CSV table of C-alpha atoms in Angstrom, one decimal:
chain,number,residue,atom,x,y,z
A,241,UNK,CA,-21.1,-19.2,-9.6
A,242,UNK,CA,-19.7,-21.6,-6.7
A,243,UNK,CA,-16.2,-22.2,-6.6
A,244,UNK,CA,-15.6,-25.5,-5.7
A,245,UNK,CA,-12.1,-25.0,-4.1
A,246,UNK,CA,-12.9,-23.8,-0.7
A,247,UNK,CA,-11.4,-20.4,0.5
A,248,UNK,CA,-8.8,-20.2,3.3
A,249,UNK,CA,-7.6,-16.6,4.5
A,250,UNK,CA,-4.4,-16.6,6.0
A,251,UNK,CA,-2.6,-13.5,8.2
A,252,UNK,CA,1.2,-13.6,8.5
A,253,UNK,CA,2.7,-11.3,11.0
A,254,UNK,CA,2.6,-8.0,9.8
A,255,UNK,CA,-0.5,-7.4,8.7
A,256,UNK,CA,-2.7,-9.6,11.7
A,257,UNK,CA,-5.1,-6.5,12.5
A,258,UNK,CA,-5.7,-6.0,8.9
A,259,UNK,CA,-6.4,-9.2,7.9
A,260,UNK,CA,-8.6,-10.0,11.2
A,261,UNK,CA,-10.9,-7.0,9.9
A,262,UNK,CA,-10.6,-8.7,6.2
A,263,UNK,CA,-11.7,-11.5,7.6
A,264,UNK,CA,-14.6,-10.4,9.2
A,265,UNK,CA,-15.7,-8.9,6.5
A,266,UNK,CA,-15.9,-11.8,4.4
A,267,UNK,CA,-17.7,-13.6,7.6
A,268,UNK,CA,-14.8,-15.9,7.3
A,269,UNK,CA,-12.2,-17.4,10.1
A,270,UNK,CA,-8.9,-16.6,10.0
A,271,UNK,CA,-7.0,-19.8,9.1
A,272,UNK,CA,-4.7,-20.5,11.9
A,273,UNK,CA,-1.1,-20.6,11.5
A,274,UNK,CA,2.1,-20.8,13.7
A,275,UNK,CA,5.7,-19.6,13.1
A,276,UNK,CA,8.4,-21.1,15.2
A,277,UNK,CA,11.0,-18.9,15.7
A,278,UNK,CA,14.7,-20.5,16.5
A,279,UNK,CA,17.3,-18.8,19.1
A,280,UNK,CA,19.2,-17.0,16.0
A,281,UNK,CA,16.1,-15.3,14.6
A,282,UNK,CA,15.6,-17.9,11.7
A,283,UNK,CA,12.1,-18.7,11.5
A,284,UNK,CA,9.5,-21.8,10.3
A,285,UNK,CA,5.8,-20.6,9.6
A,286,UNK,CA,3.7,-23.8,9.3
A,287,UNK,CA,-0.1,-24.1,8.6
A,288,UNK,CA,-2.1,-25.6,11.4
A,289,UNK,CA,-4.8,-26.8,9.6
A,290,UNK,CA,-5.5,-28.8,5.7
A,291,UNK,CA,-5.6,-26.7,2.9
A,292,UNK,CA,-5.3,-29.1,0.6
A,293,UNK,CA,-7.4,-28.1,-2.6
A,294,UNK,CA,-8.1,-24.7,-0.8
A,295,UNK,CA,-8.0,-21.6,-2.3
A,296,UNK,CA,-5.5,-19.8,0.0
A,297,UNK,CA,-5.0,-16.1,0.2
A,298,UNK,CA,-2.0,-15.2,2.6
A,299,UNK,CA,-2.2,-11.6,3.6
A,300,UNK,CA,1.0,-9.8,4.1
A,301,UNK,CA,2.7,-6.4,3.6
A,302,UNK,CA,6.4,-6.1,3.1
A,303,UNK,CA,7.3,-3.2,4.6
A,304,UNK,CA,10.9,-3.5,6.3
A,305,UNK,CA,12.3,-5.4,7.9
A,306,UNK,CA,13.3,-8.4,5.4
A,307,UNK,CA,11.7,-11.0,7.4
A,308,UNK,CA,8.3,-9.7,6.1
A,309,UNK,CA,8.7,-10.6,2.7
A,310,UNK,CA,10.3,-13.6,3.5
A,311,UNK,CA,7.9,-15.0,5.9
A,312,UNK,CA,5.2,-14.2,2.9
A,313,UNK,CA,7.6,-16.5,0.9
A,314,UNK,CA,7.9,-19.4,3.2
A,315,UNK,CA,3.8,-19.5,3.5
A,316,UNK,CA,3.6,-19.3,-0.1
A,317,UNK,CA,5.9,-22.6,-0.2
A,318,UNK,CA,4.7,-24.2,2.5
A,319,UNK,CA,1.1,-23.2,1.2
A,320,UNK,CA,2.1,-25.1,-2.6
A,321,UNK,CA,3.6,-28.5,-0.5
A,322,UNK,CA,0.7,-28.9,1.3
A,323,UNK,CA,-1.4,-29.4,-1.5
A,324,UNK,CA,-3.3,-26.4,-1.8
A,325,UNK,CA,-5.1,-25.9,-5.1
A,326,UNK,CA,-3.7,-22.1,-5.5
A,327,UNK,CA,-2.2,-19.4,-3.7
A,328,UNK,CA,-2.9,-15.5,-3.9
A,329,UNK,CA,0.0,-13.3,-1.9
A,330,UNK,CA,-2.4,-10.1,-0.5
A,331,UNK,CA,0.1,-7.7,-0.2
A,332,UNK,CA,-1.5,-4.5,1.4
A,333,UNK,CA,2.2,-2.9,0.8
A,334,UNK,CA,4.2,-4.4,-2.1
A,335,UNK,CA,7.7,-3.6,-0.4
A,336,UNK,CA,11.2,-2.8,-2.8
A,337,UNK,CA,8.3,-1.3,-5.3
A,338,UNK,CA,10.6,1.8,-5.2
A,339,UNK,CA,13.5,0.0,-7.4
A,340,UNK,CA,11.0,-0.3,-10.3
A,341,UNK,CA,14.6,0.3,-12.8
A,342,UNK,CA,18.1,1.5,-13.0
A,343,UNK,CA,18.1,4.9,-12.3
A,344,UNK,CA,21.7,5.3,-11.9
A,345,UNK,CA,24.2,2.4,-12.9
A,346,UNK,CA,25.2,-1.0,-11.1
A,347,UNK,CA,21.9,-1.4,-9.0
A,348,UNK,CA,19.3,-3.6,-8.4
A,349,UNK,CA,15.4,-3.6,-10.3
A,350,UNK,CA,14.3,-5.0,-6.8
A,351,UNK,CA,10.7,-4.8,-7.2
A,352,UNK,CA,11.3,-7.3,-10.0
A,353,UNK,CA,13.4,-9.6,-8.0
A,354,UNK,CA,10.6,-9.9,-5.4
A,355,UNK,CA,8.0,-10.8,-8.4
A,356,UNK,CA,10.5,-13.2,-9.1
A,357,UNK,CA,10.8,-14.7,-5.8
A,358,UNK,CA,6.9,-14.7,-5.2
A,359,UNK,CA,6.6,-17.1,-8.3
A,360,UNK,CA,9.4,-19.2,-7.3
A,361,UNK,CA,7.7,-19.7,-4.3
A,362,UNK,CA,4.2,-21.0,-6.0
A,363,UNK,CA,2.1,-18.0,-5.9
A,364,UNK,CA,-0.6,-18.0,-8.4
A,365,UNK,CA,-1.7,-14.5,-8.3
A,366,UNK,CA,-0.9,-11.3,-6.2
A,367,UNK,CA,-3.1,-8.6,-4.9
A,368,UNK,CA,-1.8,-5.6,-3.8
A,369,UNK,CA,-2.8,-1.3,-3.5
A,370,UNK,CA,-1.1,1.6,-4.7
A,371,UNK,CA,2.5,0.3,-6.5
A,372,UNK,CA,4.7,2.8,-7.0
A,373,UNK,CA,4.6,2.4,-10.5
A,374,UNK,CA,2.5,0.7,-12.4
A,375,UNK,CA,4.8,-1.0,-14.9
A,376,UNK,CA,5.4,-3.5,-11.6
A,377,UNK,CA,2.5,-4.9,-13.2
A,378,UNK,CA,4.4,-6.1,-15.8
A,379,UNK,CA,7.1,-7.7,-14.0
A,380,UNK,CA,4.8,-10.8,-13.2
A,381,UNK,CA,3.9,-13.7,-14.9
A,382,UNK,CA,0.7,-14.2,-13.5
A,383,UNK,CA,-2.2,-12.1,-12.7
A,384,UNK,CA,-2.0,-8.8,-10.7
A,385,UNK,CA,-4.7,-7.3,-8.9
A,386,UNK,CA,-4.0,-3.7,-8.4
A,387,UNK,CA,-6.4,-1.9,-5.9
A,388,UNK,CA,-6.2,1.8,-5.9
A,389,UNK,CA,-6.8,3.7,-2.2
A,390,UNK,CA,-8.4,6.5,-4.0
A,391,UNK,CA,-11.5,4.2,-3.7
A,392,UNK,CA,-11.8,5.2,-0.2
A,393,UNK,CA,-10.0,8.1,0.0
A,394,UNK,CA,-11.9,10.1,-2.8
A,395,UNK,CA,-15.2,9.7,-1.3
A,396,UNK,CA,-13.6,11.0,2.3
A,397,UNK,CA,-12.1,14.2,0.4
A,398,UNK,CA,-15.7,14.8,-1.4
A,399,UNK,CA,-17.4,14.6,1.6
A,400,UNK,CA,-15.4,17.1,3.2
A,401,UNK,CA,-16.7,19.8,0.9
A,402,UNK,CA,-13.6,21.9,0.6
A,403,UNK,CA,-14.0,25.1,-0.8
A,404,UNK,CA,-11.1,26.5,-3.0
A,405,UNK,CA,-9.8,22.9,-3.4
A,406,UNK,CA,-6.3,22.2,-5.4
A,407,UNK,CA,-4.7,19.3,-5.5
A,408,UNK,CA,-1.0,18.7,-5.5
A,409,UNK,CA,1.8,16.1,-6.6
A,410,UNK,CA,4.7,16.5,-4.6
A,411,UNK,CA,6.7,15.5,-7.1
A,412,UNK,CA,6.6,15.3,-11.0
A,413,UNK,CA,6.7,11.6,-10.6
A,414,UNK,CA,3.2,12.0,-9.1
A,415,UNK,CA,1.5,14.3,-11.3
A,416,UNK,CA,-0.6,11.1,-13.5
A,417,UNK,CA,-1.9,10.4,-9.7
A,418,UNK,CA,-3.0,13.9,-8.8
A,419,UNK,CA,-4.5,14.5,-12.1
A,420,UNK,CA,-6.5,11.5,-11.5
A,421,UNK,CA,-8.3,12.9,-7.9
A,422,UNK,CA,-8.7,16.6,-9.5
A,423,UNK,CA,-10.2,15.3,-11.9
A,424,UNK,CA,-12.8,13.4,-10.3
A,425,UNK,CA,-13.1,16.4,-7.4
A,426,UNK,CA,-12.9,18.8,-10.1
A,427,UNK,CA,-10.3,21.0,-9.1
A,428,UNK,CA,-7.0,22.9,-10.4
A,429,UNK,CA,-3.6,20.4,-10.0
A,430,UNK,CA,-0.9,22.3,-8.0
A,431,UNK,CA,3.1,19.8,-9.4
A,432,UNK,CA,5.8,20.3,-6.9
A,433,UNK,CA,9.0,20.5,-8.7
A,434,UNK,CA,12.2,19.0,-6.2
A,435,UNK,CA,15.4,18.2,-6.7
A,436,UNK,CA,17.1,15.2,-4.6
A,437,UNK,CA,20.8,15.9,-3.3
A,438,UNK,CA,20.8,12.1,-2.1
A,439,UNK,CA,18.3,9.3,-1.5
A,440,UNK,CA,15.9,10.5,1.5
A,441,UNK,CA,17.5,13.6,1.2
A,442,UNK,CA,15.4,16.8,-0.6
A,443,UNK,CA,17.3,19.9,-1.6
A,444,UNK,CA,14.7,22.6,-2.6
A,445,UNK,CA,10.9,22.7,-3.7
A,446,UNK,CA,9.2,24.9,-5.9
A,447,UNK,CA,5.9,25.0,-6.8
A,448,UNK,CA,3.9,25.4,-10.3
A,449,UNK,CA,0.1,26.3,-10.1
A,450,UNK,CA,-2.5,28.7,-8.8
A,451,UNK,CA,-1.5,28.3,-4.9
A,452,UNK,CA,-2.8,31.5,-3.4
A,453,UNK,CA,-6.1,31.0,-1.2
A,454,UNK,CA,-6.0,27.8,-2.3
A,455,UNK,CA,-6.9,24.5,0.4
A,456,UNK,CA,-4.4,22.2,-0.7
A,457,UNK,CA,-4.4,18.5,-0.4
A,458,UNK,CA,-0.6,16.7,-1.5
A,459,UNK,CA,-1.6,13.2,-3.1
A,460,UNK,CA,1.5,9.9,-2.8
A,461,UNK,CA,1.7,6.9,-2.6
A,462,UNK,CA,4.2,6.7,0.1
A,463,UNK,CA,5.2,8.9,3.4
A,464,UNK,CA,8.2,7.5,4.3
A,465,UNK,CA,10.2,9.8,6.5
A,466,UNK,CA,8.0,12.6,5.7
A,467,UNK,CA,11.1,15.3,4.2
A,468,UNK,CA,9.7,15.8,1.1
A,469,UNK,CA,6.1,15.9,2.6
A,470,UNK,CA,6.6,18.5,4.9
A,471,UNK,CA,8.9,20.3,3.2
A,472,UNK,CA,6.7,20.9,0.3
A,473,UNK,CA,3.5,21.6,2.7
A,474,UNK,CA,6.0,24.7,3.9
A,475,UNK,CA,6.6,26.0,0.7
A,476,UNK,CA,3.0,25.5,-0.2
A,477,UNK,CA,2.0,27.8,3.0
A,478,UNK,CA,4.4,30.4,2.2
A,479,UNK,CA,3.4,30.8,-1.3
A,480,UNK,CA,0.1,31.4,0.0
A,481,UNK,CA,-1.8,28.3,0.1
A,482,UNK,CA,-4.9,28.6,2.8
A,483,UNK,CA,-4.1,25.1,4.3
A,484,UNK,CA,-2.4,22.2,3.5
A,485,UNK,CA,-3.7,18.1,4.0
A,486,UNK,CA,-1.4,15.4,2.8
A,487,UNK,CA,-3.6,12.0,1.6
A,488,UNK,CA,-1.1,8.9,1.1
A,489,UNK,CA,-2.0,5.3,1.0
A,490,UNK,CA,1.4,4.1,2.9
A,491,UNK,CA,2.2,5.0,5.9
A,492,UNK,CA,6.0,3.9,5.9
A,493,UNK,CA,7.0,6.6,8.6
A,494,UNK,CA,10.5,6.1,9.1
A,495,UNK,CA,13.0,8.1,11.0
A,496,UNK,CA,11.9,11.1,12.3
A,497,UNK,CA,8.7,11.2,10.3
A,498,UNK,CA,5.8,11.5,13.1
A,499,UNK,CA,8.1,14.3,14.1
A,500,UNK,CA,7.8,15.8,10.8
A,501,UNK,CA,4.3,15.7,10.3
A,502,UNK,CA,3.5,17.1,13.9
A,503,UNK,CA,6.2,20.2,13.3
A,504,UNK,CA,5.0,20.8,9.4
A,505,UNK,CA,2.5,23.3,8.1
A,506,UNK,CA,0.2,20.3,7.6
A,507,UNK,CA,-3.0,19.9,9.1
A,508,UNK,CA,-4.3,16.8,8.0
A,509,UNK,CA,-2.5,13.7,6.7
A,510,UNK,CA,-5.2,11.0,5.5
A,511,UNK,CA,-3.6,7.6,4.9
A,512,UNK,CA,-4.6,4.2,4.6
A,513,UNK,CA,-3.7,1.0,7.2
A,514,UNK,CA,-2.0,-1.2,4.8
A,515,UNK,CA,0.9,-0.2,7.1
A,516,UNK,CA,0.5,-0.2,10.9
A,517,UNK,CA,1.0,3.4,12.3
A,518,UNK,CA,3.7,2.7,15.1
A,519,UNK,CA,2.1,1.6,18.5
A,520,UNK,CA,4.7,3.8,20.5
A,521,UNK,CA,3.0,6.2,22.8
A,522,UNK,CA,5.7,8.7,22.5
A,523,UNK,CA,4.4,9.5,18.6
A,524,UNK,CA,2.6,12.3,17.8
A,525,UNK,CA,-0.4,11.0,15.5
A,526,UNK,CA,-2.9,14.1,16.0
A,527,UNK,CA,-2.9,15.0,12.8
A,528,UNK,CA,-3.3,11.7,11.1
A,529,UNK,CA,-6.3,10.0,10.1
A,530,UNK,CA,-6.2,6.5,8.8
A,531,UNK,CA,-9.0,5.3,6.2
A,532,UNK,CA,-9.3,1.2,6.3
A,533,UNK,CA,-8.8,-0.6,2.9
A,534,UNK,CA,-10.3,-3.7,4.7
A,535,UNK,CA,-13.3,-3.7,3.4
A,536,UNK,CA,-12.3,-3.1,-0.7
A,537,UNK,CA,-10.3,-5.8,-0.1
A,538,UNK,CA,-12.4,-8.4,1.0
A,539,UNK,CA,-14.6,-7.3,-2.1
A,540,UNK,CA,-12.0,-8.0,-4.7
A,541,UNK,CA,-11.3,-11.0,-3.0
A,542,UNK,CA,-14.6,-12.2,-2.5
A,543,UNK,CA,-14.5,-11.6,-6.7
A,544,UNK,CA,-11.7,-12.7,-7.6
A,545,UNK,CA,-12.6,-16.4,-5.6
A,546,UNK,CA,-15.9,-16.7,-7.2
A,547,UNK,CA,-14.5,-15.3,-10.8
A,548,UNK,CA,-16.8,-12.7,-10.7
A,549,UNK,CA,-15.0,-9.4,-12.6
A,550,UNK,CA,-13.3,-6.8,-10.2
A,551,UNK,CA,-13.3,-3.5,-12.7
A,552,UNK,CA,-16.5,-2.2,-11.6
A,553,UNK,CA,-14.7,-1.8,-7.6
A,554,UNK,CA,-12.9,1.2,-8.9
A,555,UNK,CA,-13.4,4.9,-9.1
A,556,UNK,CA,-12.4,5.7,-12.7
C-alpha cells in the first residue's frame, strides 16, 4: 500500500551520524534543517524545506544535557505549525526513562512528564529502543513503537558460539530481560543481587546461580557510569566465572565510566549506537564493541509509514 503523505526524515543534533546511516538505508535524503543558536545559549531549530502534508519523522535521543529533549520538542512544534500531516519523535534513547514512579516520596515520574511534553508539542507517535521499563508504554496517549536491541544483539552473541554460556542480570530489576536472551541462547540465568547506598552509588553484589566455569555475559539496558557494571563483572570473576562480556543497548558513559570498563574484569562490553560513544581520544574503548540499530530502524519505519505491521521485526 502507497502512502500518500510523503516521508520526510529529519536528524536533530544529537543523533546526526545515526540518522545519516537511517537515512541511507531507507535510500532517502536527510531533510535539511537549521538551528540558530543566540549568544545566551537559547536556541531556534527551523525546517529549511516544506513539509506540509509530510509524514515527518524527527530523529533524536535525549540523553543529557536538557537541550536534547528540548530541541526534539521545538521540531516537533515547529514540525505541527508548518503544516505537516503527522509527526513521529525517533528517539534512539528515551531520556528521564529512569523516573518511571515514586520510589521514594516528593519526586518527580519524569519519564511521564516528557510523554507529556512530546504530546503537547504535536507528536503523533514515538519510536524508541530499549525503555527502562516497559510500563513507559503506558504513559502515552498515542502509539509507541518499542524496538528491542536484542534483535541485533542476540544474533552477534549466537554467532559467537560460546561454550559454557550463562547469562546474567545485574540487578533483580533486570532479571524479565536476561531471562529473555537465555532463553533464546539456551542457557542457565546467573541474577546479581545489589544493594544501593545512594543514587550512582553501589554498596555490595552478590550473586545467585551456577557461576563456576561459566562465560558470562551481564544483559542492561543502560551503562551509565559503569559502578554497578564492573563491580558485578568482579564479583562474577572471583566467584569463579571463566570470563565476563557486558551487552547493553545504551551507552550513557558518564563520569569515570570508560575508566571503569577498561580497569574491570570485563572483556567485552557489546552496546548499541543509540548513544554516541565519546569522541575524546583520551578514552579507552578497546573493549567496546558497538552493534548499529540503524538498520532495524529504518525497517520499522519503513512499516510503520506504509501501515504495514511491525511484530514480525522482533526476536520473540
Amino acid at each position: 500500500m502507497h502512502n500518500e503523505h510523503k516521508m520526510k526524515l529529519f536528524a536533530c543534533r544529537a543523533s546526526k551520524d545515526f540518522a545519516m546511516k537511517v537515512a541511507k538505508a531507507l535510500n532517502l535524503d536527510l531533510g535539511e534543517s537549521d538551528v540558530l543558536t543566540f549568544s545566551d545559549g537559547e536556541f531556534q531549530p527551523s525546517f529549511n524545506e516544506s513539509v506540509r502534508g509530510a509524514t515527518v519523522f524527527i530523529v533524536q535521543s535525549t540523553c543529557p544535557p536538557t537541550d536534547n529533549l528540548f530541541e526534539l520538542l521545538l521540531m516537533a512544534d515547529a514540525a505541527k505549525r508548518a503544516s505537516a500531516h503527522s509527526v513521529i519523535a525517533v528517539m534512539p534513547y528515551f531520556g528521564w526513562a529512569r523516573q518511571d514512579r515514586k520510589d521514594k516520596p516528593r519526586v518527580s515520574i519524569g519519564a511521564k512528564l516528557v510523554a507529556n511534553m512530546l504530546h503537547a508539542a504535536g507528536c503523533d507517535r514515538v519510536m524508541t529502543c530499549d525503555l527502562h521499563a516497559d510500563q513507559i508504554q503506558g504513559f502515552f496517549d498515542f502509539p509507541v513503537d518499542h524496538i528491542y536491541a536484542s534483535t541485533v544483539f542476540l544474533p552477534y552473541l549466537k554467532a559467537k558460539n560460546i561454550e559454557n554460556l550463562a547469562i546474567a542480570a545485574p540487578d533483580m530489576g533486570g532479571a524479565k530481560r536476561a531471562n529473555a536472551y537465555a532463553r533464546y541462547l539456551q542457557c542457565p540465568v546467573i541474577i546479581c543481587h545489589k544493594s544501593r547506598e545512594k543514587a550512582n552509588v553501589v554498596g555490595s553484589i552478590t550473586a545467585i546461580g551456577d557461576i563456576e566455569g561459566k562465560n558470562v555475559v551481564i544483559v542492561d539496558d543502560i551503562i551509565d557510569t559503569a559502578g554497578t557494571l564492573a563491580k558485578a563483572a568482579n564479583v562474577l570473576k572471583d566467584m569463579g566465572a571463566a570470563s565476563v562480556r557486558a551487552c547493553a543497548t545504551h551507552a550513557v558513559f558518564s563520569g569515570p565510566a570508560y575508566e571503569r570498563i577498561a580497569e574491570s574484569a570485563l572483556e567485552e562490553v557489546l552496546v548499541s549506537d543509540t548513544i554516541p560513544l565519546s569522541q575524546d581520544p583520551s578514552k579507552d574503548k578497546s573493549k567496546i564493541t558497538v552493534l548499529t540499530m540503524t538498520d532495524i530502524f529504518a525497517d520499522i519505519i519503513n512499516k510503520v509509514y506504509n501501515y504495514e505491521e511491525i511484530s514480525s521485526s522482533f526476536i520473540n
